[in-house]
Each structure stands twice: as C-alpha cells, then as structure tokens.
C-alpha cells in the first residue's frame, strides 16, 4: 500500500519568522510522527528555519532547482545548496514555473535528471488548462505529452524516486476543484501510462498527488480515490490549522 504524501507548496510566502510560527502552531495541532509523509516546500530563504523544525514524518522540499551544478546563473539555486539542508524533494515543472517563467518540457526534463542524479526525489507537475481540456485534443493528450517529455529516458529504477502531481491549471488557486471522478480518471490514466512505459511494479509504487484547491472540505472525497496518494497544496498549506486538518484526514484514511 502506498503511503500518503501531504505536501505544502508555500510558493513566495512566509519569511523565516513566519515559518517558525507555522511549525510551532502545527505541532500544537498534531502529534508526530504521522503515518502519512508530510512535506513542506518553503521559499529558499526559509529552508534553514524549516530545517530546525523537522521531526518524525516531516520532510523538506524545494520549489525549484537549476539543472546545472554551479556557475554563472544569477538568481538560481543548485542541488548541492539544497542537499546541505536535508532537502529531500524538489517540485519540478509547476504550472507557475511553466507559464510565468517560461520553463519548457526540455528544461523540466533536464531538472528531473539533475534531481535524480543527486539522489533527491522530483515531484513532476503536469496539468492542462481549461481550453486544453475543452479542445478536441483533450486533457489526456496534454498529460501524456508532459509525462513523455518530462520523464524521457528515465530508467525504471530511477522512476521509483519520482512523484507525479496532477494539477489541472484551471483548479490552481481558483477555488475550483476537479471533481473526485475527474481527478481519479486522470490519476488512473497516469498510472496506466507508468505501467505501459515502465512496468507494473513502478506503476504500483509511484505516488500520484492531486493539486488544485485541495482543502479540508474536499480532501476526504479526493484522497479516498484509489489512485490518489496525497496532495500538493498551495493556499490551504499556508495556515497551520487547515494543513493540520488535511493531515488528519489522510491519517484517518490510512487506517
Ligand atoms: C499549487 O500551487 O500547487 C496548488 C495546488 O495551489 P492551490 O492549492 O492554492 O490551488
């Protein structure tokens, strides 16, 4: 059975001081370790403070990384700068990186390879816009292309370290959520893709997260779907109370 992964993507929110308050409040709501794996992806400058609060089942992630190990890349961050702080996961290809910062499938693929070579775990984000969903080509073709390009030539062994987040762009930060049926349908499609392109063991092991306005009021329905193994959460991960509530729901479903 796959263990739930409840991942908070703080985006460009929370200073180091606010990070401290978040963790203090989070531990007042929950007892750690939890059965679910809890991941916090703070902005880079808050990673050292978050690192101080890691305990039990809580791990640290980054929101981005540069594909190269070092060099003249003003404003970028390398994998070794992250590993010094015990960063375990790196989000790659978030739709905001794709649309606001021009990241292409090719660049995302390079980053996935860098993360895997450094023995960290990439979370590859895939998702379609509303126009793409409604177009003749449809949502499945978009997701298939993003999977094929992002995970090109990744060995079955390395695939075991990959997590895939299905984040329909029309549901990110909009309050609009994919119905559990729509989400499950796409997660199932992704698992079948893994089965066809890697093998059954990989397809069974890789965790598939749902992202897009996931919150306490809709989490139970979504997380109880067969192929949904957790969530990548933006807005609802900013408040310790609602994030703790999401973890509690995953804990209930783990029993
Ligand atoms: C995200 O940015 O990955 C996300 C899912 O955001 P939100 O939960 O706010 O929709």
mmCIF file of C-alpha atoms and ligand atoms in Angstrom:
data_model
loop_
_atom_site.group_PDB
_atom_site.id
_atom_site.type_symbol
_atom_site.label_atom_id
_atom_site.label_comp_id
_atom_site.label_asym_id
_atom_site.label_seq_id
_atom_site.Cartn_x
_atom_site.Cartn_y
_atom_site.Cartn_z
ATOM 1 C CA UNK A 1 0.000 0.000 0.000
ATOM 2 C CA UNK A 2 1.272 3.485 -0.882
ATOM 3 C CA UNK A 3 1.796 5.908 1.994
ATOM 4 C CA UNK A 4 0.009 9.250 1.682
ATOM 5 C CA UNK A 5 2.174 12.266 0.913
ATOM 6 C CA UNK A 6 0.707 15.574 2.074
ATOM 7 C CA UNK A 7 2.807 18.313 0.527
ATOM 8 C CA UNK A 8 2.584 22.045 1.140
ATOM 9 C CA UNK A 9 3.885 24.358 -1.571
ATOM 10 C CA UNK A 10 4.217 27.753 0.083
ATOM 11 C CA UNK A 11 5.198 29.494 -3.159
ATOM 12 C CA UNK A 12 6.500 33.049 -2.440
ATOM 13 C CA UNK A 13 5.002 33.175 1.053
ATOM 14 C CA UNK A 14 6.418 33.102 4.606
ATOM 15 C CA UNK A 15 9.548 34.695 5.953
ATOM 16 C CA UNK A 16 11.807 32.721 8.295
ATOM 17 C CA UNK A 17 9.975 34.217 11.280
ATOM 18 C CA UNK A 18 6.594 33.210 9.867
ATOM 19 C CA UNK A 19 7.989 29.740 9.195
ATOM 20 C CA UNK A 20 8.873 29.371 12.874
ATOM 21 C CA UNK A 21 5.328 30.341 13.926
ATOM 22 C CA UNK A 22 3.825 27.923 11.395
ATOM 23 C CA UNK A 23 5.767 24.945 12.755
ATOM 24 C CA UNK A 24 5.036 25.876 16.372
ATOM 25 C CA UNK A 25 1.346 26.025 15.612
ATOM 26 C CA UNK A 26 1.435 22.826 13.532
ATOM 27 C CA UNK A 27 2.874 20.830 16.428
ATOM 28 C CA UNK A 28 0.158 22.190 18.707
ATOM 29 C CA UNK A 29 -2.431 20.587 16.394
ATOM 30 C CA UNK A 30 -0.784 17.214 15.726
ATOM 31 C CA UNK A 31 1.431 14.569 17.259
ATOM 32 C CA UNK A 32 4.344 13.393 15.132
ATOM 33 C CA UNK A 33 5.312 11.037 13.596
ATOM 34 C CA UNK A 34 2.235 10.545 11.465
ATOM 35 C CA UNK A 35 1.569 7.583 9.203
ATOM 36 C CA UNK A 36 1.463 9.929 6.237
ATOM 37 C CA UNK A 37 4.623 11.606 4.971
ATOM 38 C CA UNK A 38 4.419 15.379 5.441
ATOM 39 C CA UNK A 39 6.340 17.630 3.078
ATOM 40 C CA UNK A 40 6.878 21.366 3.380
ATOM 41 C CA UNK A 41 8.307 23.316 0.434
ATOM 42 C CA UNK A 42 9.154 26.813 1.738
ATOM 43 C CA UNK A 43 10.830 29.623 -0.182
ATOM 44 C CA UNK A 44 14.631 29.156 -0.239
ATOM 45 C CA UNK A 45 15.351 31.720 2.492
ATOM 46 C CA UNK A 46 13.022 29.922 4.904
ATOM 47 C CA UNK A 47 14.550 26.479 4.332
ATOM 48 C CA UNK A 48 17.120 26.781 7.192
ATOM 49 C CA UNK A 49 14.381 27.742 9.665
ATOM 50 C CA UNK A 50 12.113 24.932 8.438
ATOM 51 C CA UNK A 51 15.056 22.549 8.777
ATOM 52 C CA UNK A 52 15.237 23.348 12.501
ATOM 53 C CA UNK A 53 11.669 22.123 12.953
ATOM 54 C CA UNK A 54 11.863 18.814 11.098
ATOM 55 C CA UNK A 55 10.668 15.928 13.200
ATOM 56 C CA UNK A 56 9.226 12.464 12.726
ATOM 57 C CA UNK A 57 7.479 12.196 9.412
ATOM 58 C CA UNK A 58 8.056 15.790 8.257
ATOM 59 C CA UNK A 59 10.470 16.288 5.368
ATOM 60 C CA UNK A 60 11.678 19.292 3.436
ATOM 61 C CA UNK A 61 11.268 20.125 -0.231
ATOM 62 C CA UNK A 62 12.319 22.886 -2.628
ATOM 63 C CA UNK A 63 10.097 24.630 -5.145
ATOM 64 C CA UNK A 64 12.724 24.720 -7.883
ATOM 65 C CA UNK A 65 16.353 23.948 -8.758
ATOM 66 C CA UNK A 66 18.719 24.768 -11.601
ATOM 67 C CA UNK A 67 19.769 21.887 -13.846
ATOM 68 C CA UNK A 68 23.474 22.798 -13.678
ATOM 69 C CA UNK A 69 25.657 22.083 -10.645
ATOM 70 C CA UNK A 70 27.126 25.613 -10.366
ATOM 71 C CA UNK A 71 28.160 28.597 -12.435
ATOM 72 C CA UNK A 72 27.113 31.975 -13.780
ATOM 73 C CA UNK A 73 23.360 31.688 -13.314
ATOM 74 C CA UNK A 74 22.353 34.797 -11.400
ATOM 75 C CA UNK A 75 19.399 34.281 -9.108
ATOM 76 C CA UNK A 76 19.370 30.490 -9.386
ATOM 77 C CA UNK A 77 19.918 27.703 -6.852
ATOM 78 C CA UNK A 78 21.800 24.425 -7.207
ATOM 79 C CA UNK A 79 21.047 20.981 -5.920
ATOM 80 C CA UNK A 80 24.046 20.890 -3.552
ATOM 81 C CA UNK A 81 22.793 24.129 -1.922
ATOM 82 C CA UNK A 82 19.585 22.260 -1.159
ATOM 83 C CA UNK A 83 21.071 18.971 -0.005
ATOM 84 C CA UNK A 84 23.094 20.764 2.706
ATOM 85 C CA UNK A 85 19.742 21.487 4.323
ATOM 86 C CA UNK A 86 18.455 17.917 4.004
ATOM 87 C CA UNK A 87 16.036 18.823 1.257
ATOM 88 C CA UNK A 88 14.532 15.535 0.114
ATOM 89 C CA UNK A 89 12.117 16.546 -2.658
ATOM 90 C CA UNK A 90 12.131 19.130 -5.430
ATOM 91 C CA UNK A 91 8.998 20.333 -7.223
ATOM 92 C CA UNK A 92 9.701 20.445 -10.958
ATOM 93 C CA UNK A 93 7.518 21.886 -13.686
ATOM 94 C CA UNK A 94 4.903 23.580 -11.529
ATOM 95 C CA UNK A 95 2.454 25.343 -13.854
ATOM 96 C CA UNK A 96 3.562 28.731 -12.466
ATOM 97 C CA UNK A 97 7.152 27.920 -13.491
ATOM 98 C CA UNK A 98 5.939 26.827 -16.909
ATOM 99 C CA UNK A 99 3.694 29.806 -17.614
ATOM 100 C CA UNK A 100 5.252 32.704 -15.655
ATOM 101 C CA UNK A 101 8.911 31.742 -16.056
ATOM 102 C CA UNK A 102 8.846 30.098 -19.465
ATOM 103 C CA UNK A 103 10.005 26.635 -18.413
ATOM 104 C CA UNK A 104 9.740 24.227 -21.310
ATOM 105 C CA UNK A 105 9.342 20.456 -21.259
ATOM 106 C CA UNK A 106 13.023 20.199 -22.249
ATOM 107 C CA UNK A 107 14.154 22.341 -19.323
ATOM 108 C CA UNK A 108 11.909 20.403 -16.964
ATOM 109 C CA UNK A 109 13.422 17.152 -18.221
ATOM 110 C CA UNK A 110 16.941 18.459 -17.502
ATOM 111 C CA UNK A 111 15.912 19.391 -13.976
ATOM 112 C CA UNK A 112 14.334 15.967 -13.358
ATOM 113 C CA UNK A 113 17.607 14.307 -14.414
ATOM 114 C CA UNK A 114 19.638 16.603 -12.137
ATOM 115 C CA UNK A 115 17.409 15.864 -9.147
ATOM 116 C CA UNK A 116 17.598 12.114 -9.746
ATOM 117 C CA UNK A 117 21.368 12.154 -10.270
ATOM 118 C CA UNK A 118 21.682 13.959 -6.934
ATOM 119 C CA UNK A 119 19.579 11.193 -5.309
ATOM 120 C CA UNK A 120 16.745 13.567 -4.414
ATOM 121 C CA UNK A 121 13.114 12.982 -5.329
ATOM 122 C CA UNK A 122 11.486 15.065 -8.039
ATOM 123 C CA UNK A 123 7.782 15.880 -7.956
ATOM 124 C CA UNK A 124 6.857 16.344 -11.599
ATOM 125 C CA UNK A 125 3.792 18.565 -12.017
ATOM 126 C CA UNK A 126 1.537 18.041 -15.010
ATOM 127 C CA UNK A 127 -1.787 19.654 -15.824
ATOM 128 C CA UNK A 128 -3.964 21.064 -18.563
ATOM 129 C CA UNK A 129 -5.594 24.454 -18.994
ATOM 130 C CA UNK A 130 -9.356 24.746 -19.311
ATOM 131 C CA UNK A 131 -9.009 25.471 -23.050
ATOM 132 C CA UNK A 132 -6.906 22.327 -23.483
ATOM 133 C CA UNK A 133 -9.455 20.248 -21.571
ATOM 134 C CA UNK A 134 -12.235 21.565 -23.783
ATOM 135 C CA UNK A 135 -10.279 21.264 -27.039
ATOM 136 C CA UNK A 136 -10.546 18.400 -29.497
ATOM 137 C CA UNK A 137 -7.112 17.168 -28.455
ATOM 138 C CA UNK A 138 -8.307 16.973 -24.830
ATOM 139 C CA UNK A 139 -6.651 16.782 -21.428
ATOM 140 C CA UNK A 140 -5.211 13.270 -21.791
ATOM 141 C CA UNK A 141 -3.053 14.267 -24.770
ATOM 142 C CA UNK A 142 -1.560 17.168 -22.781
ATOM 143 C CA UNK A 143 -0.769 14.993 -19.788
ATOM 144 C CA UNK A 144 0.663 12.243 -21.981
ATOM 145 C CA UNK A 145 2.965 14.769 -23.698
ATOM 146 C CA UNK A 146 4.138 16.268 -20.388
ATOM 147 C CA UNK A 147 4.842 12.811 -18.959
ATOM 148 C CA UNK A 148 6.655 11.603 -22.078
ATOM 149 C CA UNK A 149 8.822 14.729 -22.342
ATOM 150 C CA UNK A 150 9.470 15.226 -18.642
ATOM 151 C CA UNK A 151 10.332 11.582 -17.964
ATOM 152 C CA UNK A 152 12.100 10.732 -21.225
ATOM 153 C CA UNK A 153 14.846 8.085 -20.821
ATOM 154 C CA UNK A 154 14.406 7.843 -17.048
ATOM 155 C CA UNK A 155 15.193 4.255 -16.027
ATOM 156 C CA UNK A 156 12.611 2.145 -14.226
ATOM 157 C CA UNK A 157 14.931 2.127 -11.212
ATOM 158 C CA UNK A 158 15.061 5.942 -11.102
ATOM 159 C CA UNK A 159 11.313 6.185 -11.685
ATOM 160 C CA UNK A 160 10.804 4.770 -8.200
ATOM 161 C CA UNK A 161 12.058 8.061 -6.769
ATOM 162 C CA UNK A 162 9.614 10.124 -8.842
ATOM 163 C CA UNK A 163 6.301 11.518 -7.619
ATOM 164 C CA UNK A 164 3.808 12.913 -10.102
ATOM 165 C CA UNK A 165 1.380 15.694 -9.220
ATOM 166 C CA UNK A 166 -1.668 16.095 -11.417
ATOM 167 C CA UNK A 167 -2.618 19.756 -11.117
ATOM 168 C CA UNK A 168 -5.305 20.895 -13.544
ATOM 169 C CA UNK A 169 -4.316 24.516 -14.160
ATOM 170 C CA UNK A 170 -7.939 25.631 -14.041
ATOM 171 C CA UNK A 171 -8.091 24.439 -10.433
ATOM 172 C CA UNK A 172 -4.896 26.018 -9.065
ATOM 173 C CA UNK A 173 -5.558 28.913 -6.720
ATOM 174 C CA UNK A 174 -9.019 29.404 -8.227
ATOM 175 C CA UNK A 175 -11.183 27.744 -5.581
ATOM 176 C CA UNK A 176 -12.363 25.499 -8.442
ATOM 177 C CA UNK A 177 -11.587 21.812 -7.720
ATOM 178 C CA UNK A 178 -11.598 18.849 -10.085
ATOM 179 C CA UNK A 179 -14.404 16.517 -9.054
ATOM 180 C CA UNK A 180 -13.080 13.351 -7.405
ATOM 181 C CA UNK A 181 -14.197 11.472 -10.540
ATOM 182 C CA UNK A 182 -12.292 13.762 -12.926
ATOM 183 C CA UNK A 183 -9.209 13.594 -10.718
ATOM 184 C CA UNK A 184 -9.385 9.808 -10.339
ATOM 185 C CA UNK A 185 -9.847 9.365 -14.093
ATOM 186 C CA UNK A 186 -6.642 11.286 -14.789
ATOM 187 C CA UNK A 187 -4.704 9.613 -11.987
ATOM 188 C CA UNK A 188 -5.735 6.241 -13.370
ATOM 189 C CA UNK A 189 -4.598 7.343 -16.821
ATOM 190 C CA UNK A 190 -1.185 8.342 -15.378
ATOM 191 C CA UNK A 191 -0.841 5.004 -13.606
ATOM 192 C CA UNK A 192 -1.641 3.176 -16.825
ATOM 193 C CA UNK A 193 0.975 5.291 -18.603
ATOM 194 C CA UNK A 194 3.542 4.244 -15.981
ATOM 195 C CA UNK A 195 2.543 0.648 -16.460
ATOM 196 C CA UNK A 196 2.986 0.872 -20.224
ATOM 197 C CA UNK A 197 6.225 2.901 -20.188
ATOM 198 C CA UNK A 198 7.970 1.375 -17.155
ATOM 199 C CA UNK A 199 6.481 -1.683 -15.522
ATOM 200 C CA UNK A 200 3.745 -2.768 -13.129
ATOM 201 C CA UNK A 201 5.957 -2.522 -10.046
ATOM 202 C CA UNK A 202 6.786 1.113 -10.836
ATOM 203 C CA UNK A 203 3.156 1.906 -11.612
ATOM 204 C CA UNK A 204 2.146 0.437 -8.265
ATOM 205 C CA UNK A 205 4.834 2.236 -6.315
ATOM 206 C CA UNK A 206 4.914 5.778 -7.746
ATOM 207 C CA UNK A 207 2.760 8.179 -5.754
ATOM 208 C CA UNK A 208 0.332 10.368 -7.635
ATOM 209 C CA UNK A 209 -0.712 13.590 -5.936
ATOM 210 C CA UNK A 210 -3.703 15.743 -6.709
ATOM 211 C CA UNK A 211 -3.254 19.528 -6.650
ATOM 212 C CA UNK A 212 -5.759 22.297 -7.248
ATOM 213 C CA UNK A 213 -7.705 23.991 -4.444
ATOM 214 C CA UNK A 214 -7.416 20.935 -2.205
ATOM 215 C CA UNK A 215 -8.779 21.914 1.216
ATOM 216 C CA UNK A 216 -10.263 20.289 4.318
ATOM 217 C CA UNK A 217 -13.801 20.438 2.899
ATOM 218 C CA UNK A 218 -12.986 18.392 -0.228
ATOM 219 C CA UNK A 219 -9.945 16.360 0.849
ATOM 220 C CA UNK A 220 -11.717 13.265 2.111
ATOM 221 C CA UNK A 221 -13.530 12.626 -1.156
ATOM 222 C CA UNK A 222 -10.426 13.217 -3.256
ATOM 223 C CA UNK A 223 -7.920 11.362 -1.077
ATOM 224 C CA UNK A 224 -10.160 8.320 -0.789
ATOM 225 C CA UNK A 225 -9.971 7.713 -4.544
ATOM 226 C CA UNK A 226 -7.967 4.637 -5.447
ATOM 227 C CA UNK A 227 -5.183 6.290 -7.444
ATOM 228 C CA UNK A 228 -4.823 9.484 -5.406
ATOM 229 C CA UNK A 229 -1.940 9.109 -2.963
ATOM 230 C CA UNK A 230 -1.834 12.568 -1.478
ATOM 231 C CA UNK A 231 -1.978 16.224 -2.324
ATOM 232 C CA UNK A 232 0.194 19.107 -3.442
ATOM 233 C CA UNK A 233 -1.395 22.005 -1.638
ATOM 234 C CA UNK A 234 -0.949 25.734 -2.078
ATOM 235 C CA UNK A 235 -3.432 28.000 -0.292
ATOM 236 C CA UNK A 236 -4.603 25.539 2.373
ATOM 237 C CA UNK A 237 -0.992 24.737 3.322
ATOM 238 C CA UNK A 238 -0.305 28.300 4.444
ATOM 239 C CA UNK A 239 -2.394 28.081 7.599
ATOM 240 C CA UNK A 240 -1.143 25.531 10.144
ATOM 241 C CA UNK A 241 -4.744 24.780 11.164
ATOM 242 C CA UNK A 242 -6.014 23.830 7.704
ATOM 243 C CA UNK A 243 -2.798 21.984 6.838
ATOM 244 C CA UNK A 244 -3.113 20.001 10.076
ATOM 245 C CA UNK A 245 -6.720 19.217 9.155
ATOM 246 C CA UNK A 246 -5.609 17.846 5.785
ATOM 247 C CA UNK A 247 -3.019 15.662 7.509
ATOM 248 C CA UNK A 248 -5.671 14.439 9.948
ATOM 249 C CA UNK A 249 -7.914 13.400 7.044
ATOM 250 C CA UNK A 250 -5.050 11.469 5.437
ATOM 251 C CA UNK A 251 -4.358 9.817 8.797
ATOM 252 C CA UNK A 252 -7.982 8.689 9.098
ATOM 253 C CA UNK A 253 -7.909 7.250 5.587
ATOM 254 C CA UNK A 254 -4.637 5.430 6.314
ATOM 255 C CA UNK A 255 -6.279 3.164 8.879
HETATM 256 C C1 LIG B 1 -0.348 24.542 -6.235
HETATM 257 O O1 LIG B 1 0.113 25.651 -6.446
HETATM 258 O O2 LIG B 1 0.352 23.547 -6.450
HETATM 259 C C2 LIG B 1 -1.731 24.450 -5.781
HETATM 260 C C3 LIG B 1 -2.337 23.322 -5.916
HETATM 261 O O3 LIG B 1 -2.297 25.600 -5.252
HETATM 262 P P1 LIG B 1 -3.765 25.700 -4.572
HETATM 263 O O4 LIG B 1 -3.877 24.564 -3.596
HETATM 264 O O5 LIG B 1 -3.783 27.027 -3.913
HETATM 265 O O6 LIG B 1 -4.755 25.569 -5.681
#
